[in-house]
mmCIF file of C-alpha atoms in Angstrom:
data_model
loop_
_atom_site.group_PDB
_atom_site.id
_atom_site.type_symbol
_atom_site.label_atom_id
_atom_site.label_comp_id
_atom_site.label_asym_id
_atom_site.label_seq_id
_atom_site.Cartn_x
_atom_site.Cartn_y
_atom_site.Cartn_z
ATOM 1 C CA UNK U 1384 17.318 -58.213 -13.814
ATOM 2 C CA UNK U 1385 14.487 -60.709 -13.351
ATOM 3 C CA UNK U 1386 16.804 -63.091 -11.527
ATOM 4 C CA UNK U 1387 18.077 -60.286 -9.317
ATOM 5 C CA UNK U 1388 14.515 -59.421 -8.307
ATOM 6 C CA UNK U 1389 13.655 -63.067 -7.652
ATOM 7 C CA UNK U 1390 16.763 -63.705 -5.542
ATOM 8 C CA UNK U 1391 16.299 -60.530 -3.496
ATOM 9 C CA UNK U 1392 12.618 -61.176 -2.805
ATOM 10 C CA UNK U 1393 11.716 -57.623 -3.763
ATOM 11 C CA UNK U 1394 8.448 -56.790 -5.514
ATOM 12 C CA UNK U 1395 8.349 -56.055 -9.236
ATOM 13 C CA UNK U 1396 7.962 -52.305 -8.643
ATOM 14 C CA UNK U 1397 11.764 -52.220 -8.297
ATOM 15 C CA UNK U 1398 12.359 -53.583 -11.824
ATOM 16 C CA UNK U 1399 13.873 -50.275 -13.009
ATOM 17 C CA UNK U 1400 16.545 -50.380 -10.306
ATOM 18 C CA UNK U 1401 17.229 -54.053 -11.047
ATOM 19 C CA UNK U 1402 17.736 -53.322 -14.756
ATOM 20 C CA UNK U 1403 20.019 -50.354 -14.018
ATOM 21 C CA UNK U 1404 22.097 -52.459 -11.631
ATOM 22 C CA UNK U 1405 22.283 -55.335 -14.140
ATOM 23 C CA UNK U 1406 23.468 -52.977 -16.891
ATOM 24 C CA UNK U 1407 26.040 -51.424 -14.558
ATOM 25 C CA UNK U 1408 27.461 -54.868 -13.761
ATOM 26 C CA UNK U 1409 27.282 -56.271 -17.293
ATOM 27 C CA UNK U 1410 29.324 -53.326 -18.597
ATOM 28 C CA UNK U 1411 32.081 -54.281 -16.162
ATOM 29 C CA UNK U 1412 32.491 -57.970 -17.072
ATOM 30 C CA UNK U 1413 33.939 -59.485 -20.233
ATOM 31 C CA UNK U 1414 31.736 -60.055 -23.250
ATOM 32 C CA UNK U 1415 32.083 -61.508 -26.735
ATOM 33 C CA UNK U 1416 31.197 -58.206 -28.409
ATOM 34 C CA UNK U 1417 34.498 -56.599 -27.306
ATOM 35 C CA UNK U 1418 37.691 -58.644 -27.673
ATOM 36 C CA UNK U 1419 40.085 -58.901 -24.700
ATOM 37 C CA UNK U 1420 38.443 -56.156 -22.660
ATOM 38 C CA UNK U 1421 35.213 -55.143 -20.952
ATOM 39 C CA UNK U 1422 32.777 -52.630 -22.449
ATOM 40 C CA UNK U 1423 33.730 -50.220 -19.638
ATOM 41 C CA UNK U 1424 37.398 -50.570 -20.554
ATOM 42 C CA UNK U 1425 36.665 -50.019 -24.246
ATOM 43 C CA UNK U 1426 34.728 -46.823 -23.526
ATOM 44 C CA UNK U 1427 36.818 -45.246 -20.738
ATOM 45 C CA UNK U 1428 40.249 -46.702 -21.527
ATOM 46 C CA UNK U 1429 40.955 -48.061 -18.045
ATOM 47 C CA UNK U 1430 39.961 -51.092 -15.982
ATOM 48 C CA UNK U 1431 36.778 -50.899 -13.889
ATOM 49 C CA UNK U 1432 36.972 -51.109 -10.103
ATOM 50 C CA UNK U 1433 35.054 -54.204 -9.019
ATOM 51 C CA UNK U 1434 35.893 -53.885 -5.328
ATOM 52 C CA UNK U 1435 32.661 -52.000 -4.584
ATOM 53 C CA UNK U 1436 30.245 -54.581 -6.009
ATOM 54 C CA UNK U 1437 27.494 -55.745 -3.668
ATOM 55 C CA UNK U 1438 24.465 -58.039 -3.790
ATOM 56 C CA UNK U 1439 21.337 -56.360 -5.162
ATOM 57 C CA UNK U 1440 18.569 -56.145 -2.555
ATOM 58 C CA UNK U 1441 20.739 -56.754 0.506
ATOM 59 C CA UNK U 1442 20.038 -54.923 3.758
ATOM 60 C CA UNK U 1443 22.029 -51.784 4.487
ATOM 61 C CA UNK U 1444 22.339 -49.043 7.061
ATOM 62 C CA UNK U 1445 22.702 -45.560 5.595
ATOM 63 C CA UNK U 1446 24.617 -43.349 7.988
ATOM 64 C CA UNK U 1447 22.938 -40.035 8.764
ATOM 65 C CA UNK U 1448 25.079 -37.071 7.775
ATOM 66 C CA UNK U 1449 23.657 -34.470 10.094
ATOM 67 C CA UNK U 1450 24.324 -33.327 13.630
ATOM 68 C CA UNK U 1451 22.565 -35.625 16.060
ATOM 69 C CA UNK U 1452 22.227 -36.096 19.800
ATOM 70 C CA UNK U 1453 23.981 -38.973 21.544
ATOM 71 C CA UNK U 1454 20.870 -41.091 22.014
ATOM 72 C CA UNK U 1455 19.611 -40.732 18.435
ATOM 73 C CA UNK U 1456 20.253 -43.426 15.857
ATOM 74 C CA UNK U 1457 23.176 -42.690 13.561
ATOM 75 C CA UNK U 1458 21.707 -44.517 10.583
ATOM 76 C CA UNK U 1459 18.582 -45.614 8.773
ATOM 77 C CA UNK U 1460 17.804 -49.127 7.582
ATOM 78 C CA UNK U 1461 17.353 -49.611 3.876
ATOM 79 C CA UNK U 1462 17.701 -51.918 0.887
ATOM 80 C CA UNK U 1463 20.595 -51.728 -1.569
ATOM 81 C CA UNK U 1464 19.307 -50.783 -5.031
ATOM 82 C CA UNK U 1465 22.369 -50.106 -7.151
ATOM 83 C CA UNK U 1466 25.234 -47.824 -8.016
ATOM 84 C CA UNK U 1467 25.784 -44.274 -9.139
ATOM 85 C CA UNK U 1468 27.682 -44.321 -12.442
ATOM 86 C CA UNK U 1469 30.693 -42.281 -11.292
ATOM 87 C CA UNK U 1470 32.406 -42.797 -7.981
ATOM 88 C CA UNK U 1471 31.745 -45.168 -5.110
ATOM 89 C CA UNK U 1472 28.216 -43.897 -4.457
ATOM 90 C CA UNK U 1473 25.472 -46.380 -3.608
ATOM 91 C CA UNK U 1474 21.701 -46.052 -4.013
ATOM 92 C CA UNK U 1475 19.469 -47.336 -1.223
ATOM 93 C CA UNK U 1476 15.720 -47.455 -0.669
ATOM 94 C CA UNK U 1477 14.714 -46.316 2.812
ATOM 95 C CA UNK U 1478 11.642 -48.304 3.802
ATOM 96 C CA UNK U 1479 10.477 -46.013 6.630
ATOM 97 C CA UNK U 1480 10.260 -42.901 4.410
ATOM 98 C CA UNK U 1481 9.732 -44.791 1.105
ATOM 99 C CA UNK U 1482 12.423 -42.742 -0.632
ATOM 100 C CA UNK U 1483 15.647 -43.410 -2.497
ATOM 101 C CA UNK U 1484 18.896 -41.941 -1.257
ATOM 102 C CA UNK U 1485 22.428 -41.792 -2.620
ATOM 103 C CA UNK U 1486 25.314 -42.056 -0.198
ATOM 104 C CA UNK U 1487 28.929 -43.113 0.200
ATOM 105 C CA UNK U 1488 28.382 -43.874 3.874
ATOM 106 C CA UNK U 1489 26.577 -47.199 3.741
ATOM 107 C CA UNK U 1490 27.192 -50.269 5.871
ATOM 108 C CA UNK U 1491 26.201 -53.543 4.220
ATOM 109 C CA UNK U 1492 24.592 -56.149 6.458
#
């Protein structure tokens, strides 16, 4: 988690999100504590999907899911903070409103 914060250039106030993201990823890679499988596989009985993994702290655009006019922006800029445990849902920090949001509709920059 410390390395993730250092590499992303984010301040230490995001250490909770870095730890959660590190735990999410470490449960999906092989370890010596479980033989011939990942901890995720041992708990759930199936292989984890690693196709949705992204770099912690990268820039994202969260698409707005409301009716908008043609000239309005269709997304908000944010920072990728991690994953929701179930499903391909991402967590992003929106800098302009200083809030966290969960969404499936995220474009990674």
